[in-house]
Amino acid sequence: MTAFLAQNLAPIMFAALVFFLLLGYPVAFSLGAVGLFFFVVGVELAPFSGGAITLSWNLLQSMPARVFDVMRNETLLAIPFFTFMGLILERSGMAEDLLETVGQLFGEIRGGLALAVVFVGALLAATTGIVAASVIAMGLISLPIMLRYGYDRRLATGVIAASGTLAQIIPPSLVLIVLADQLGRSVGDMYKAAIVPGLTLAALYAFYVMMMALIFPASAPGLPSEDVGHREPDGSRGLLSLGVLTLLSAAFAAWVLSGSHYEGIDYAILSMTWAVAFALAVALLNRALLTFTGRSFLSGIAERVTFVMVPPLLLIFLVLGTILIGIATPTEGGAMGAVGALALAAIKRMSDGDVRRFNFDIVRQATESTAKLAAFVMFILLGARIFTLTFYGVNGHVWVEHLLTSTPGGMYGFLIVINIAIFLLAFFLDFFELCFILVPLLVPAAEAIFTSAPEAVALAKSFGMEVVTVTDASGVPREAVADVTPFIIWFGVLLAVNMQTAFMHPPFGFALYYLRSVAPRQSYRDRVTGRVMPPVTTGEIYWGAIPFLCIQLVMVALLMLLPSMAIEKAQPREVPPVVERTHMPPSGEGERGFALPPSPPSIEGAHDVPLSGPGAPTLDMRDLPSFSAPERAAPRAAPP
């Protein structure tokens, strides 16, 4: 029985952790307690394990070093920076301005308010990276307006909760930072790989809203014309002026970057920056002209959209642009984003003359919330370090690797099993807990499968990656992927999209809780129409989340079937040109130039040594040479 426990301590330890988590104990303390308890058990059972358990009491001395490694992790330092930036922007009213302006822009279109929520959700995700801030802001601002104009309650609550979760996948996402740290890969590479899937998911949300507005027009009506503001004196919307400004800004950016070496995401970020700078310069010139002459060449909606869109787009460049182009590390980009958020909030206060936009209380509240989140993450990470120390000591990583690599279906079977497990565990665990508990256990198995699976090898060849031939343990040559980093990045983005479902799972989704906290629980009187509005029930929030949860699962399947969304085609290596060297023949008889003589030179007085045969020099070191002086016979004493 003792030998059986010793050989199977890893699965018993994992089952114990799941048991304590289901009982509701805090994750950080459950990880630490299970890790320390099974460390003691593992040390006692080590003699009966046949070498499977490598724990000893001396191993505990490495724990302080592991704790300080966590404290010195510069990658995780980006988490409080991005959190602080998002909280400052959320409290300064940027989300309110975006929703009001974009809602007016899309208002007359069927489903326009819902489309505005998706668009603003993507912008807030690219600037704040915090789900709670996005969901609460849009729930407070957009939900009453959507209910006022007769939107279906399930559609209204579902699109707000789902758009808020875009902060999980669109950079600068906190999930991507933690995943990059746990996967041992670059945060910049994770950001670059997650942009296309994140924008695709936002497009799927918008497509669903448009289909609902087309099939069920009463569920997503457009705003009445009299309720759409920002009109010109002649009653027109002024959209032509906005379209011309957009085209001119795009043309200016293309002209500035013509002939540059940038491409892909780098080109998009820089072109957006130049376009925003041009539009801002035109809007400022229009404002100055209007102030001094009373004339303007831009419509009101064009100027309003420009001034409202500049802060988030500027922060996108400050954070994402500097990281993706390689100017700054993620931590440095987060620091610039935090300083930029403070500066934008201060400018907003000065331009609006509203003290509520930025004051000491806002900074204090943001600092306190940031400190709480940072401490929460740190304690979970410390508990995870204790757990993994013991789990690796009982060969748990080997057990997990053998368990996952033996799944049928090869690489795709592995991905399907992992994503199903993540989806089910997301009912009970949030993304921090999933990242710190499961991801470190999945990395060895993922690297092994992506290295040798035939599907991975074929995929690597299609992307132009290097494939080498290796010999396995049985001596059979096989093909293997030389560098699995692109596959691990793809795997991480796949996990990030799947972990989004943790926020949308009824009844445990955190986004649903955030929306429930700001949605009206009782009947209320609308302050504009004066009508008595019924409350939003919890069931309506849950039913509204299910279609968007299905869209997230469709996105997981798309990303699994189309890895090109996250993997770039490898650039061909530049092979240096081969310089042909011309051999110069000897210039005369007996001259060899720089060539060596055909035989070693002879040394006068030295013994002749044969170059081959029994007496030739050899590299055989079985008989080591002796460097001690040979014993000499003692001299005979002289006869008396």
XYZ file of C-alpha atoms in Angstrom:
640
model
C 0.000 0.000 0.000
C 2.846 2.384 0.837
C 4.542 1.717 -2.490
C 1.247 2.313 -4.317
C 0.778 5.696 -2.618
C 4.362 6.650 -3.382
C 4.014 5.762 -7.067
C 0.702 7.640 -7.435
C 1.278 10.652 -5.217
C 1.007 13.134 -8.127
C -2.625 12.348 -9.100
C -3.583 12.167 -5.410
C -2.061 15.594 -4.836
C -3.896 17.102 -7.820
C -7.195 15.564 -6.669
C -6.670 17.027 -3.186
C -6.199 20.499 -4.660
C -9.415 20.199 -6.690
C -11.240 19.022 -3.552
C -10.147 22.038 -1.492
C -11.014 24.439 -4.313
C -14.498 22.968 -4.607
C -14.952 23.449 -0.862
C -14.484 27.159 -1.435
C -11.144 27.780 0.238
C -9.090 30.696 -1.155
C -6.978 29.566 -4.071
C -3.670 30.998 -2.818
C -3.941 29.282 0.573
C -5.234 26.035 -0.935
C -2.197 25.876 -3.232
C 0.249 26.601 -0.418
C -1.361 24.231 2.088
C -1.619 21.317 -0.344
C 1.950 21.907 -1.496
C 3.426 21.930 2.038
C 1.347 18.964 3.254
C 2.299 16.728 0.332
C 5.911 17.876 0.615
C 6.035 16.277 4.080
C 4.237 13.182 2.796
C 6.558 12.971 -0.217
C 9.711 13.145 1.907
C 8.458 10.288 4.074
C 7.411 8.158 1.070
C 10.524 8.846 -1.017
C 12.342 5.625 0.080
C 9.370 3.547 -1.152
C 8.936 5.284 -4.522
C 11.719 3.596 -6.442
C 13.260 6.944 -7.343
C 9.990 8.550 -8.522
C 9.985 11.065 -5.632
C 13.010 13.356 -5.439
C 11.941 15.465 -2.451
C 14.183 16.055 0.547
C 14.159 18.425 3.493
C 17.077 20.376 2.015
C 14.870 21.299 -0.937
C 12.854 23.613 1.280
C 15.866 25.893 1.462
C 15.201 26.869 -2.176
C 11.781 28.284 -1.297
C 13.008 31.774 -0.263
C 14.874 32.050 -3.562
C 11.696 31.085 -5.479
C 9.736 33.734 -3.557
C 12.279 36.435 -4.389
C 12.251 35.319 -8.031
C 8.555 36.143 -8.072
C 9.214 39.545 -6.514
C 11.942 40.297 -9.072
C 9.811 39.340 -12.082
C 9.780 42.459 -14.256
C 7.186 41.047 -16.643
C 4.523 40.830 -13.940
C 5.314 44.418 -12.948
C 3.301 45.454 -16.003
C 0.084 44.224 -14.318
C -0.209 47.071 -11.753
C 0.781 49.623 -14.406
C -1.967 48.562 -16.813
C -4.472 48.219 -13.968
C -3.742 51.744 -12.736
C -3.998 53.104 -16.285
C -7.379 51.482 -16.852
C -8.822 52.655 -13.559
C -7.721 56.258 -14.155
C -9.275 56.273 -17.626
C -12.490 54.678 -16.395
C -12.907 57.241 -13.617
C -11.988 60.212 -15.813
C -15.063 59.734 -18.007
C -13.377 58.582 -21.216
C -15.802 55.657 -21.601
C -18.760 57.998 -21.140
C -17.517 60.336 -23.883
C -16.832 57.441 -26.265
C -20.235 55.826 -25.757
C -22.097 59.110 -26.144
C -20.260 60.129 -29.322
C -20.165 56.731 -31.049
C -23.777 56.096 -30.027
C -24.801 59.335 -31.757
C -22.713 58.376 -34.798
C -24.390 54.957 -35.191
C -27.696 55.928 -33.601
C -30.045 55.923 -36.603
C -28.846 52.501 -37.793
C -30.785 49.470 -36.575
C -28.792 48.019 -33.733
C -26.622 51.150 -33.759
C -26.410 51.438 -29.987
C -25.363 47.773 -29.692
C -22.778 48.254 -32.439
C -21.493 51.303 -30.576
C -21.112 49.172 -27.446
C -19.042 46.600 -29.382
C -16.889 49.313 -30.947
C -16.316 51.127 -27.649
C -15.699 47.794 -25.901
C -12.881 47.060 -28.351
C -11.416 50.546 -27.843
C -11.620 50.274 -24.058
C -10.012 46.831 -24.259
C -7.111 48.280 -26.254
C -6.610 51.090 -23.733
C -7.561 49.720 -20.309
C -7.287 45.937 -20.493
C -9.630 45.536 -17.489
C -12.934 43.669 -17.833
C -14.559 45.083 -14.708
C -13.947 48.708 -15.727
C -15.351 48.161 -19.229
C -18.470 46.233 -18.172
C -19.371 48.596 -15.319
C -18.828 51.735 -17.409
C -20.902 50.459 -20.342
C -23.542 49.036 -18.026
C -24.006 52.380 -16.267
C -24.039 54.467 -19.446
C -25.420 52.336 -22.284
C -27.872 49.971 -20.604
C -30.424 52.662 -19.534
C -30.311 54.210 -23.024
C -30.786 50.860 -24.778
C -33.708 49.997 -22.496
C -35.214 53.465 -23.071
C -35.406 52.895 -26.825
C -36.874 49.388 -26.583
C -33.884 47.080 -27.060
C -34.417 43.456 -26.174
C -33.142 43.087 -22.614
C -31.278 39.873 -23.312
C -29.512 41.379 -26.322
C -28.672 44.579 -24.416
C -27.217 42.813 -21.378
C -25.440 40.166 -23.460
C -23.678 42.613 -25.778
C -22.490 44.745 -22.840
C -21.073 41.772 -20.916
C -19.482 40.232 -24.012
C -17.942 43.494 -25.248
C -16.410 44.034 -21.820
C -14.664 40.664 -21.999
C -12.780 41.778 -25.132
C -10.279 43.206 -22.654
C -9.218 39.586 -22.073
C -7.867 39.039 -25.578
C -7.196 42.452 -27.146
C -3.809 43.804 -26.006
C -2.780 45.114 -23.512
C -4.579 42.264 -21.787
C -3.571 41.209 -18.282
C -4.275 37.594 -19.263
C -1.728 37.743 -22.068
C 0.912 39.120 -19.689
C 0.375 36.303 -17.190
C 0.212 33.659 -19.932
C 3.438 34.897 -21.500
C 5.149 34.702 -18.110
C 3.886 31.184 -17.396
C 4.656 29.953 -20.916
C 8.135 31.472 -20.786
C 7.596 33.497 -23.966
C 7.734 37.156 -24.963
C 4.815 39.408 -24.030
C 5.319 41.342 -27.262
C 4.941 38.161 -29.322
C 1.761 37.285 -27.420
C 0.374 40.763 -28.047
C 1.171 40.617 -31.748
C -0.420 37.173 -32.127
C -3.597 38.138 -30.223
C -4.521 41.262 -32.230
C -6.155 39.491 -35.190
C -8.147 36.968 -33.064
C -9.314 39.791 -30.776
C -10.524 41.978 -33.617
C -12.119 38.949 -35.295
C -14.057 38.181 -32.126
C -15.285 41.791 -31.962
C -16.353 41.496 -35.621
C -18.293 38.305 -34.800
C -20.113 40.142 -32.005
C -21.010 42.955 -34.415
C -22.161 40.442 -37.042
C -24.473 38.783 -34.509
C -25.955 42.167 -33.565
C -26.579 43.020 -37.233
C -28.240 39.644 -37.839
C -30.496 40.161 -34.823
C -31.428 43.640 -36.059
C -32.153 42.246 -39.540
C -34.143 39.175 -38.481
C -35.825 40.681 -35.394
C -36.029 44.447 -36.024
C -37.939 45.095 -32.819
C -35.066 43.724 -30.728
C -32.596 46.423 -31.838
C -34.343 49.537 -33.160
C -32.564 52.650 -34.370
C -32.813 55.978 -32.603
C -35.502 58.456 -33.730
C -34.112 61.247 -35.886
C -35.115 63.895 -33.372
C -33.007 62.213 -30.666
C -29.817 62.259 -32.707
C -27.702 65.271 -31.770
C -24.606 67.014 -33.201
C -26.472 68.359 -36.239
C -25.441 71.208 -38.524
C -27.460 74.451 -38.792
C -29.091 73.124 -41.964
C -30.204 69.967 -40.123
C -27.725 67.568 -41.764
C -25.552 65.141 -39.803
C -22.244 66.375 -41.193
C -21.054 62.835 -41.968
C -19.563 63.912 -45.314
C -17.069 66.126 -43.502
C -16.149 63.225 -41.212
C -15.645 60.910 -44.198
C -13.423 63.400 -46.009
C -11.325 63.950 -42.870
C -10.922 60.182 -42.473
C -9.776 59.727 -46.069
C -7.349 62.636 -45.883
C -5.871 61.304 -42.621
C -5.393 57.853 -44.142
C -3.783 59.344 -47.253
C -1.427 61.447 -45.139
C -0.350 58.390 -43.116
C 0.237 56.369 -46.297
C 2.305 59.216 -47.764
C 4.467 59.562 -44.635
C 5.170 55.811 -44.446
C 5.674 55.276 -48.164
C 8.984 53.583 -48.748
C 9.426 52.616 -45.072
C 10.557 49.151 -44.014
C 7.648 48.643 -41.605
C 5.009 46.037 -42.385
C 2.182 44.126 -40.740
C 1.156 45.206 -37.253
C 4.015 47.709 -36.989
C 2.842 49.475 -40.146
C -0.764 49.542 -38.907
C 0.201 51.063 -35.539
C 2.425 53.741 -37.079
C -0.062 54.615 -39.824
C -2.810 54.976 -37.227
C -0.554 57.276 -35.216
C 0.187 59.562 -38.160
C -3.483 59.582 -39.186
C -4.576 60.542 -35.665
C -1.920 63.267 -35.503
C -3.122 64.699 -38.807
C -6.791 64.602 -37.768
C -5.975 66.229 -34.427
C -4.008 69.005 -36.134
C -6.926 69.683 -38.502
C -9.433 69.697 -35.614
C -7.276 72.103 -33.588
C -6.937 74.384 -36.614
C -10.711 74.259 -37.082
C -11.272 75.124 -33.410
C -8.853 78.071 -33.609
C -10.500 79.315 -36.801
C -13.927 79.047 -35.194
C -12.758 80.908 -32.088
C -11.209 83.867 -33.904
C -13.359 84.191 -37.039
C -16.594 82.368 -36.229
C -16.149 80.156 -39.297
C -15.267 76.453 -39.489
C -14.587 73.923 -42.214
C -15.371 70.800 -40.156
C -18.805 69.633 -39.084
C -19.643 69.361 -35.411
C -19.716 65.561 -35.464
C -16.337 65.407 -37.235
C -14.688 67.653 -34.646
C -16.387 65.822 -31.767
C -15.329 62.381 -33.004
C -11.750 63.583 -33.481
C -11.393 65.042 -30.001
C -13.037 61.987 -28.390
C -11.077 59.370 -30.350
C -7.641 60.922 -29.855
C -7.094 59.876 -26.174
C -7.667 56.119 -26.641
C -5.798 56.003 -29.951
C -2.897 57.958 -28.484
C -2.703 55.542 -25.572
C -2.797 52.614 -27.987
C 0.349 53.986 -29.608
C 2.002 54.783 -26.261
C 1.402 51.252 -25.002
C 1.018 48.824 -27.907
C 3.018 50.746 -30.479
C 6.127 51.068 -28.367
C 5.931 47.415 -27.330
C 5.256 45.895 -30.753
C 7.753 48.071 -32.602
C 10.393 47.204 -30.001
C 10.966 50.628 -28.494
C 9.868 49.592 -24.980
C 9.374 46.441 -22.941
C 5.838 45.622 -21.699
C 6.718 46.984 -18.263
C 8.036 50.218 -19.748
C 4.999 50.452 -22.027
C 2.711 50.014 -19.025
C 4.563 52.742 -17.149
C 4.174 55.111 -20.118
C 0.497 54.210 -20.308
C -0.012 55.009 -16.615
C 1.705 58.391 -16.973
C -0.216 59.038 -20.199
C -3.528 58.248 -18.485
C -2.743 60.754 -15.733
C -1.834 63.397 -18.315
C -4.971 62.772 -20.395
C -7.198 62.908 -17.314
C -5.611 66.211 -16.271
C -6.079 67.647 -19.787
C -9.696 66.462 -19.770
C -10.293 68.254 -16.478
C -8.799 71.480 -17.837
C -10.695 71.367 -21.148
C -14.079 70.553 -19.572
C -13.582 72.599 -16.429
C -14.968 69.674 -14.422
C -13.127 68.794 -11.210
C -14.807 65.384 -11.151
C -12.783 64.323 -14.191
C -9.510 64.199 -12.252
C -8.747 64.802 -8.590
C -6.850 63.301 -5.686
C -9.706 60.961 -4.716
C -9.632 59.370 -8.172
C -5.879 58.760 -7.909
C -6.239 57.368 -4.371
C -9.046 54.977 -5.325
C -7.144 53.791 -8.391
C -3.995 53.239 -6.314
C -5.869 51.246 -3.666
C -7.590 49.040 -6.246
C -4.276 48.469 -8.026
C -2.566 47.467 -4.777
C -5.361 45.005 -3.974
C -5.169 43.355 -7.388
C -1.365 43.191 -7.277
C -1.449 41.569 -3.819
C -4.100 39.113 -5.020
C -1.960 38.076 -7.980
C 1.191 37.877 -5.868
C -0.339 35.594 -3.243
C -1.725 33.239 -5.895
C 1.672 33.124 -7.579
C 3.464 32.373 -4.301
C 1.022 29.561 -3.521
C 1.496 28.222 -7.054
C 5.296 28.214 -6.583
C 4.948 26.112 -3.415
C 2.543 23.734 -5.158
C 4.698 23.292 -8.272
C 7.846 22.708 -6.191
C 6.207 19.695 -4.562
C 4.355 18.598 -7.702
C 7.565 18.489 -9.744
C 9.303 16.706 -6.859
C 6.787 13.852 -7.026
C 7.189 13.651 -10.846
C 3.796 15.252 -11.394
C 4.931 16.996 -14.570
C 5.947 13.628 -16.026
C 2.538 12.189 -15.121
C 0.731 15.106 -16.779
C 2.940 14.915 -19.863
C 2.366 11.178 -20.307
C -1.356 11.663 -19.690
C -1.707 14.376 -22.334
C 0.699 13.047 -24.967
C -1.160 9.744 -24.997
C -4.483 11.340 -25.932
C -5.839 10.053 -29.273
C -5.960 12.394 -32.236
C -2.418 13.720 -32.128
C -1.946 17.492 -31.858
C -5.588 18.366 -32.505
C -6.789 15.745 -30.031
C -4.517 17.326 -27.424
C -5.866 20.814 -28.191
C -9.498 19.650 -28.026
C -9.022 17.890 -24.689
C -7.202 20.873 -23.157
C -9.804 23.368 -24.335
C -12.670 21.252 -23.034
C -10.923 21.013 -19.662
C -10.315 24.794 -19.574
C -13.940 25.451 -20.515
C -15.246 23.249 -17.686
C -12.796 24.539 -15.080
C -13.730 28.111 -16.029
C -17.082 27.492 -14.309
C -15.245 27.555 -10.965
C -11.878 29.291 -11.491
C -11.005 32.696 -12.901
C -8.249 33.311 -15.419
C -5.533 34.084 -12.831
C -6.095 30.753 -11.105
C -6.209 28.861 -14.404
C -2.974 30.511 -15.541
C -1.010 29.876 -12.363
C -2.281 26.340 -11.682
C -2.778 24.644 -15.045
C -0.583 26.395 -17.582
C 2.787 25.455 -15.977
C 1.662 21.812 -16.019
C 0.652 21.986 -19.690
C 3.858 23.523 -21.051
C 6.058 20.346 -21.103
C 3.335 18.311 -22.812
C 2.624 21.088 -25.315
C 6.301 21.437 -26.214
C 6.645 17.674 -26.660
C 3.578 17.436 -28.908
C 4.393 20.510 -30.979
C 7.916 19.168 -31.500
C 7.141 15.684 -32.773
C 3.465 15.407 -33.767
C 3.075 14.823 -37.538
C 0.395 17.527 -37.704
C 2.767 20.028 -36.096
C 5.578 19.084 -38.489
C 3.299 19.505 -41.527
C 2.055 22.839 -40.160
C 5.613 24.025 -39.553
C 6.559 23.212 -43.148
C 3.559 25.161 -44.444
C 4.666 28.224 -42.450
C 8.281 27.915 -43.584
C 9.645 26.953 -40.150
C 12.781 24.895 -39.729
C 12.245 21.134 -39.529
C 15.127 18.865 -38.552
C 15.646 15.111 -38.568
C 16.298 13.495 -35.193
C 16.660 9.938 -33.968
C 14.237 8.746 -31.304
C 15.009 6.344 -28.455
C 14.487 3.309 -30.678
C 16.954 4.590 -33.269
C 14.343 5.446 -35.889
C 14.894 8.803 -37.648
C 11.927 11.169 -37.660
C 11.176 14.805 -38.421
C 10.811 17.346 -35.628
C 10.133 21.075 -35.350
C 13.341 22.914 -34.463
C 11.709 25.842 -32.623
C 8.204 25.458 -31.166
C 7.922 29.078 -29.970
C 5.324 30.063 -32.651
C 3.233 27.031 -31.677
C 3.440 27.873 -27.972
C 2.366 31.462 -28.747
C -0.575 30.102 -30.769
C -1.417 27.766 -27.881
C -1.328 30.681 -25.439
C -3.673 32.825 -27.549
C -5.992 29.827 -27.862
C -6.062 29.503 -24.066
C -6.675 33.248 -23.690
C -9.719 33.133 -25.986
C -11.030 30.099 -24.121
C -10.471 31.751 -20.735
C -12.790 34.540 -21.856
C -15.619 32.113 -21.253
C -14.797 32.254 -17.526
C -16.364 35.732 -17.535
C -19.503 34.664 -19.428
C -20.401 31.345 -17.785
C -23.850 31.456 -16.203
C -24.128 31.520 -13.248
C -20.474 32.074 -12.223
C -19.246 34.520 -14.879
C -17.607 37.585 -13.361
C -18.786 39.847 -16.206
C -22.349 38.836 -15.372
C -21.760 39.727 -11.716
C -20.323 43.117 -12.724
C -23.344 43.831 -14.917
C -25.736 42.605 -12.245
C -24.223 45.097 -9.786
C -25.122 48.092 -12.007
C -28.297 46.860 -13.749
C -31.551 48.062 -12.127
C -32.923 45.530 -9.660
C -36.204 47.361 -9.123
C -38.621 49.349 -11.235
C -37.417 52.882 -11.930
C -38.614 56.000 -13.701
C -36.672 56.971 -16.807
C -35.327 60.492 -16.357
C -35.863 61.433 -20.021
C -39.204 59.901 -20.987
C -40.702 59.710 -17.487
C -41.892 56.142 -18.090
C -41.709 53.510 -15.381
C -39.224 50.870 -16.541
C -39.301 47.273 -15.249
C -36.158 45.894 -13.589
C -33.547 43.733 -15.329
C -33.764 40.218 -13.952
C -30.812 37.903 -13.366
C -32.375 35.367 -15.734
C -32.379 37.922 -18.561
C -28.665 38.558 -17.981
C -27.899 34.826 -18.050
C -29.953 34.141 -21.191
C -28.404 37.134 -22.894
C -24.891 35.799 -22.246
C -25.452 32.366 -23.839
C -25.353 33.439 -27.548
C -22.129 35.371 -26.990
C -20.681 32.426 -25.071
C -21.376 30.274 -28.137
C -19.645 32.901 -30.321
C -16.568 32.662 -28.094
C -16.522 28.881 -28.560
C -16.838 29.375 -32.335
C -13.824 31.678 -32.139
C -11.861 28.957 -30.311
C -12.697 26.515 -33.112
C -11.753 29.059 -35.805
C -8.420 29.776 -34.161
C -7.726 26.058 -33.862
C -8.549 25.413 -37.516
C -6.850 28.594 -38.797
C -3.565 28.935 -36.901
C -2.480 31.570 -39.424
C -4.539 34.029 -37.369
C -1.850 33.847 -34.677
C 1.219 32.398 -36.468
C 3.145 34.458 -38.970
C 4.837 32.859 -41.945
C 8.550 32.560 -41.245
C 10.758 34.931 -43.178
C 13.371 33.189 -45.342
C 16.846 33.408 -43.937
C 19.356 35.531 -45.773
C 22.202 33.232 -46.721
C 25.483 35.136 -47.016
C 27.041 34.857 -50.471
C 29.730 32.256 -50.886
C 33.085 33.785 -51.798
C 35.000 31.531 -54.161
C 38.669 31.443 -53.304
C 41.041 30.824 -56.176
C 43.915 28.422 -55.399
C 47.221 29.819 -56.586
C 49.533 27.102 -57.859
C 53.182 27.044 -56.769
C 55.202 29.613 -58.613
C 58.145 27.357 -59.243
C 59.785 24.007 -58.709
C 60.272 23.296 -55.059
C 58.095 26.205 -53.935
C 54.925 25.358 -52.009
C 53.590 28.825 -51.217
C 51.487 28.512 -48.005
C 50.951 24.752 -48.362
C 52.206 22.437 -45.593
C 54.940 19.923 -46.397
C 53.737 16.361 -47.073
C 55.575 14.993 -43.985
C 56.440 16.424 -40.570
C 59.789 18.175 -40.329
C 62.663 16.209 -38.831
C 64.350 17.360 -35.634
C 68.041 16.815 -35.338
C 68.947 14.409 -32.569
C 65.401 13.059 -32.128
C 64.474 9.403 -32.582
C 62.691 8.490 -35.784
C 58.996 7.760 -35.035
C 57.006 5.798 -37.637
C 53.857 7.521 -38.898
C 51.943 4.238 -39.151
C 52.198 0.770 -37.801
C 52.772 -0.601 -34.300
C 55.087 2.165 -33.134
C 53.037 5.081 -34.491
C 51.516 7.668 -32.090
C 47.983 6.839 -30.922
C 45.140 8.546 -29.026
C 44.470 5.433 -26.977
C 44.375 6.654 -23.343
C 43.612 3.344 -21.655
C 47.199 3.247 -20.396
C 47.751 6.633 -18.873
C 51.272 8.019 -19.182
C 53.427 8.303 -16.061
C 55.059 11.621 -15.358
C 57.062 10.459 -12.308
C 60.788 9.898 -12.567
C 61.769 6.249 -13.020
C 63.221 4.512 -9.967
C 66.987 4.225 -10.114
C 68.949 1.469 -8.519
C 70.896 2.553 -5.447
C 74.654 2.785 -6.153
C 76.741 -0.060 -4.733
C 78.951 0.728 -1.846
C 82.667 0.708 -2.579
C 84.478 -2.434 -1.363
C 86.453 -1.914 1.771
